[in-house]
């Protein structure tokens, strides 16, 4: 099966390489030509390698990502043939076993699940903190706006009282001026009338007699 895959140009065989368990992405004895794009596990928002390192996932002689690339490279085969091909590669090279990428995948799945749970816990904590902050903002807003509206009501009452008092004082002063004006006009009328009557005496009886000084 391995020879068939090599002749078809799907895989190539490399000389047996020294096993380095400490390498996280050691080169496998057989790989896909050409290599497929890495798994979407490592995206722009998720640093999968950092997640694995934080979770203490041990290095693998045949990482799960390498097996994923191999599966992608053999995607033209039906599942049964693809499985036979991969098993043939496993049997042809004793430096790795199919159990290696499967164990690596299981450890990484567990690490990703734990990371996802931590992200959800962080989000829930942030939601709770945000709700507390929003409640505090709403409470402060209600109190401050209430105080301002109370002050506005009190100021409006002061304005109304001042307007009423000013209106009353204006009416009082105006009425007093009007009464004084009427009184003065009547007094002036009386003066004019009395003066005319007194002047009529001179007209009727002549100039007043001046008494000699003693």
Tab-separated table of C-alpha atoms in Angstrom:
chain	number	residue	atom	x	y	z
A	1	UNK	CA	0.000	0.000	0.000
A	2	UNK	CA	2.817	2.407	0.841
A	3	UNK	CA	4.538	1.662	-2.467
A	4	UNK	CA	1.257	2.283	-4.273
A	5	UNK	CA	0.856	5.684	-2.590
A	6	UNK	CA	4.426	6.589	-3.486
A	7	UNK	CA	3.911	5.671	-7.146
A	8	UNK	CA	0.692	7.667	-7.214
A	9	UNK	CA	2.599	10.684	-5.878
A	10	UNK	CA	0.430	11.011	-2.778
A	11	UNK	CA	3.150	10.388	-0.205
A	12	UNK	CA	6.900	10.074	-0.035
A	13	UNK	CA	9.034	7.903	2.167
A	14	UNK	CA	11.913	9.398	4.093
A	15	UNK	CA	14.800	7.532	5.665
A	16	UNK	CA	14.111	6.601	9.284
A	17	UNK	CA	14.764	9.646	11.391
A	18	UNK	CA	16.036	9.795	14.933
A	19	UNK	CA	13.142	9.939	17.377
A	20	UNK	CA	13.139	13.168	19.376
A	21	UNK	CA	10.322	13.050	21.925
A	22	UNK	CA	11.072	16.606	23.001
A	23	UNK	CA	10.197	18.000	19.573
A	24	UNK	CA	6.572	19.041	19.332
A	25	UNK	CA	6.449	18.813	15.523
A	26	UNK	CA	9.012	16.130	14.577
A	27	UNK	CA	9.116	15.261	10.891
A	28	UNK	CA	7.198	12.023	10.202
A	29	UNK	CA	8.591	9.253	8.020
A	30	UNK	CA	5.825	9.814	5.481
A	31	UNK	CA	4.058	13.028	4.628
A	32	UNK	CA	1.566	14.402	2.145
A	33	UNK	CA	2.726	16.051	-1.059
A	34	UNK	CA	2.052	18.903	-0.938
A	35	UNK	CA	1.521	19.647	2.752
A	36	UNK	CA	-1.995	20.842	3.495
A	37	UNK	CA	-2.889	24.001	5.374
A	38	UNK	CA	-2.611	23.628	9.161
A	39	UNK	CA	-5.758	22.946	11.092
A	40	UNK	CA	-8.114	25.793	11.895
A	41	UNK	CA	-7.386	25.174	15.574
A	42	UNK	CA	-4.731	27.872	15.274
A	43	UNK	CA	-6.653	30.955	14.143
A	44	UNK	CA	-6.168	34.654	14.500
A	45	UNK	CA	-7.952	34.788	17.850
A	46	UNK	CA	-6.673	31.585	19.417
A	47	UNK	CA	-3.041	30.734	20.120
A	48	UNK	CA	-3.477	26.983	20.296
A	49	UNK	CA	0.185	26.309	20.998
A	50	UNK	CA	0.062	28.617	24.007
A	51	UNK	CA	-3.063	26.824	25.213
A	52	UNK	CA	-1.362	23.435	24.875
A	53	UNK	CA	1.767	24.682	26.627
A	54	UNK	CA	-0.243	26.183	29.468
A	55	UNK	CA	-2.130	22.901	29.881
A	56	UNK	CA	1.126	20.941	29.908
A	57	UNK	CA	0.394	18.858	26.819
A	58	UNK	CA	3.556	16.773	26.255
A	59	UNK	CA	5.371	16.761	22.889
A	60	UNK	CA	4.466	13.967	20.482
A	61	UNK	CA	6.677	12.129	17.974
A	62	UNK	CA	3.765	12.340	15.563
A	63	UNK	CA	1.528	15.321	16.430
A	64	UNK	CA	-2.173	15.223	15.714
A	65	UNK	CA	-1.822	18.141	13.285
A	66	UNK	CA	0.501	16.073	11.114
A	67	UNK	CA	-2.048	13.301	10.934
A	68	UNK	CA	-4.718	15.877	10.034
A	69	UNK	CA	-2.551	17.100	7.160
A	70	UNK	CA	-2.054	13.527	6.033
A	71	UNK	CA	-5.818	12.894	6.117
A	72	UNK	CA	-6.412	16.096	4.130
A	73	UNK	CA	-3.820	15.013	1.569
A	74	UNK	CA	-5.621	11.696	1.110
A	75	UNK	CA	-9.063	13.305	0.927
A	76	UNK	CA	-9.530	12.034	-2.647
A	77	UNK	CA	-9.707	8.470	-1.270
A	78	UNK	CA	-12.811	6.978	0.227
A	79	UNK	CA	-12.667	6.640	4.044
A	80	UNK	CA	-11.944	2.897	4.003
A	81	UNK	CA	-9.048	3.207	1.536
A	82	UNK	CA	-7.675	6.226	3.378
A	83	UNK	CA	-7.698	4.282	6.657
A	84	UNK	CA	-5.919	1.355	5.032
A	85	UNK	CA	-3.282	3.705	3.604
A	86	UNK	CA	-2.581	5.347	6.952
A	87	UNK	CA	-2.468	1.994	8.717
A	88	UNK	CA	0.010	0.786	6.080
A	89	UNK	CA	2.218	3.801	6.759
A	90	UNK	CA	1.993	3.088	10.471
A	91	UNK	CA	3.003	-0.530	9.959
A	92	UNK	CA	5.841	0.394	7.606
A	93	UNK	CA	7.636	2.632	10.135
A	94	UNK	CA	8.273	1.627	13.722
A	95	UNK	CA	9.320	5.170	14.746
A	96	UNK	CA	5.700	6.196	15.235
A	97	UNK	CA	2.365	4.639	15.921
A	98	UNK	CA	-1.176	5.704	15.110
A	99	UNK	CA	-1.721	5.786	18.852
A	100	UNK	CA	0.728	8.721	19.069
A	101	UNK	CA	-1.363	11.331	17.166
A	102	UNK	CA	-4.542	9.966	18.696
A	103	UNK	CA	-3.183	10.421	22.217
A	104	UNK	CA	-1.863	13.851	21.244
A	105	UNK	CA	-5.285	14.788	19.850
A	106	UNK	CA	-7.031	13.618	23.035
A	107	UNK	CA	-4.685	15.691	25.224
A	108	UNK	CA	-5.151	18.752	23.042
A	109	UNK	CA	-8.919	18.322	22.979
A	110	UNK	CA	-8.908	18.264	26.768
A	111	UNK	CA	-6.688	21.353	26.882
A	112	UNK	CA	-8.940	23.206	24.446
A	113	UNK	CA	-12.034	22.222	26.420
A	114	UNK	CA	-10.486	23.476	29.651
A	115	UNK	CA	-9.464	26.694	27.914
A	116	UNK	CA	-12.968	27.122	26.517
A	117	UNK	CA	-14.469	26.617	29.967
A	118	UNK	CA	-12.068	29.195	31.380
A	119	UNK	CA	-13.039	31.658	28.654
A	120	UNK	CA	-16.717	31.112	29.445
A	121	UNK	CA	-16.048	31.545	33.168
A	122	UNK	CA	-14.127	34.767	32.469
A	123	UNK	CA	-16.973	36.036	30.292
A	124	UNK	CA	-19.560	35.193	32.951
A	125	UNK	CA	-17.471	36.990	35.567
A	126	UNK	CA	-17.182	39.995	33.249
A	127	UNK	CA	-20.943	39.913	32.619
A	128	UNK	CA	-21.601	39.867	36.366
A	129	UNK	CA	-19.167	42.723	36.977
A	130	UNK	CA	-20.662	44.684	34.085
A	131	UNK	CA	-24.194	44.196	35.405
A	132	UNK	CA	-23.047	45.429	38.824
A	133	UNK	CA	-21.435	48.479	37.252
A	134	UNK	CA	-24.503	49.170	35.105
A	135	UNK	CA	-26.726	48.912	38.168
A	136	UNK	CA	-24.459	51.354	40.004
A	137	UNK	CA	-24.549	53.754	37.055
A	138	UNK	CA	-28.355	53.547	36.875
A	139	UNK	CA	-28.670	54.078	40.627
A	140	UNK	CA	-26.327	57.071	40.555
A	141	UNK	CA	-28.132	58.497	37.552
A	142	UNK	CA	-31.507	58.115	39.233
A	143	UNK	CA	-30.275	59.823	42.394
A	144	UNK	CA	-28.472	62.668	40.645
A	145	UNK	CA	-31.287	63.319	38.179
A	146	UNK	CA	-33.800	63.130	41.034
A	147	UNK	CA	-31.816	65.685	43.030
A	148	UNK	CA	-31.520	67.980	40.022
A	149	UNK	CA	-35.224	67.738	39.271
A	150	UNK	CA	-36.006	68.444	42.927
A	151	UNK	CA	-33.793	71.519	42.789
A	152	UNK	CA	-35.463	72.588	39.546
A	153	UNK	CA	-38.891	72.222	41.192
A	154	UNK	CA	-37.742	74.249	44.185
A	155	UNK	CA	-36.238	76.908	41.927
A	156	UNK	CA	-39.426	77.050	39.857
A	157	UNK	CA	-41.389	77.529	43.081
A	158	UNK	CA	-39.017	80.338	44.080
A	159	UNK	CA	-39.446	81.913	40.665
A	160	UNK	CA	-43.231	81.686	40.962
A	161	UNK	CA	-43.183	83.240	44.431
A	162	UNK	CA	-40.867	86.031	43.304
A	163	UNK	CA	-43.034	86.731	40.268
A	164	UNK	CA	-46.148	86.845	42.449
A	165	UNK	CA	-44.515	89.134	45.001
A	166	UNK	CA	-43.151	91.404	42.280
A	167	UNK	CA	-46.588	91.535	40.665
A	168	UNK	CA	-48.193	92.432	43.996
A	169	UNK	CA	-45.594	95.107	44.739
A	170	UNK	CA	-45.899	96.491	41.220
A	171	UNK	CA	-49.677	96.637	41.565
A	172	UNK	CA	-49.337	98.327	44.980
A	173	UNK	CA	-46.906	100.956	43.751
A	174	UNK	CA	-48.958	101.557	40.631
A	175	UNK	CA	-52.153	101.913	42.678
A	176	UNK	CA	-50.437	104.270	45.119
A	177	UNK	CA	-49.128	106.392	42.272
A	178	UNK	CA	-52.554	106.439	40.660
A	179	UNK	CA	-54.218	107.450	43.938
A	180	UNK	CA	-51.603	110.174	44.540
A	181	UNK	CA	-52.078	111.404	40.995
A	182	UNK	CA	-55.859	111.576	41.430
A	183	UNK	CA	-55.523	113.302	44.813
A	184	UNK	CA	-53.050	115.821	43.453
A	185	UNK	CA	-55.243	116.529	40.430
A	186	UNK	CA	-58.241	117.122	42.698
A	187	UNK	CA	-56.190	119.354	45.010
A	188	UNK	CA	-54.883	121.334	42.039
A	189	UNK	CA	-58.444	121.652	40.779
A	190	UNK	CA	-59.565	122.947	44.143
A	191	UNK	CA	-56.648	125.415	44.217
A	192	UNK	CA	-57.471	126.676	40.773
A	193	UNK	CA	-61.128	127.040	41.607
A	194	UNK	CA	-60.421	128.831	44.916
A	195	UNK	CA	-57.878	131.106	43.286
A	196	UNK	CA	-60.386	132.095	40.641
A	197	UNK	CA	-62.986	132.940	43.277
A	198	UNK	CA	-60.506	135.004	45.242
A	199	UNK	CA	-59.413	136.819	42.132
A	200	UNK	CA	-63.062	137.600	41.422
A	201	UNK	CA	-63.148	139.708	44.603
A	202	UNK	CA	-60.476	142.037	43.257
A	203	UNK	CA	-62.357	142.308	40.045
A	204	UNK	CA	-65.559	143.168	41.862
A	205	UNK	CA	-64.289	145.422	44.663
A	206	UNK	CA	-61.028	146.806	43.488
A	207	UNK	CA	-57.554	146.572	44.887
A	208	UNK	CA	-57.206	145.692	48.549
A	209	UNK	CA	-56.802	148.676	51.029
A	210	UNK	CA	-53.327	148.843	52.611
A	211	UNK	CA	-53.365	149.751	56.311
A	212	UNK	CA	-50.893	152.338	57.490
A	213	UNK	CA	-48.022	151.093	59.557
A	214	UNK	CA	-48.043	152.159	63.206
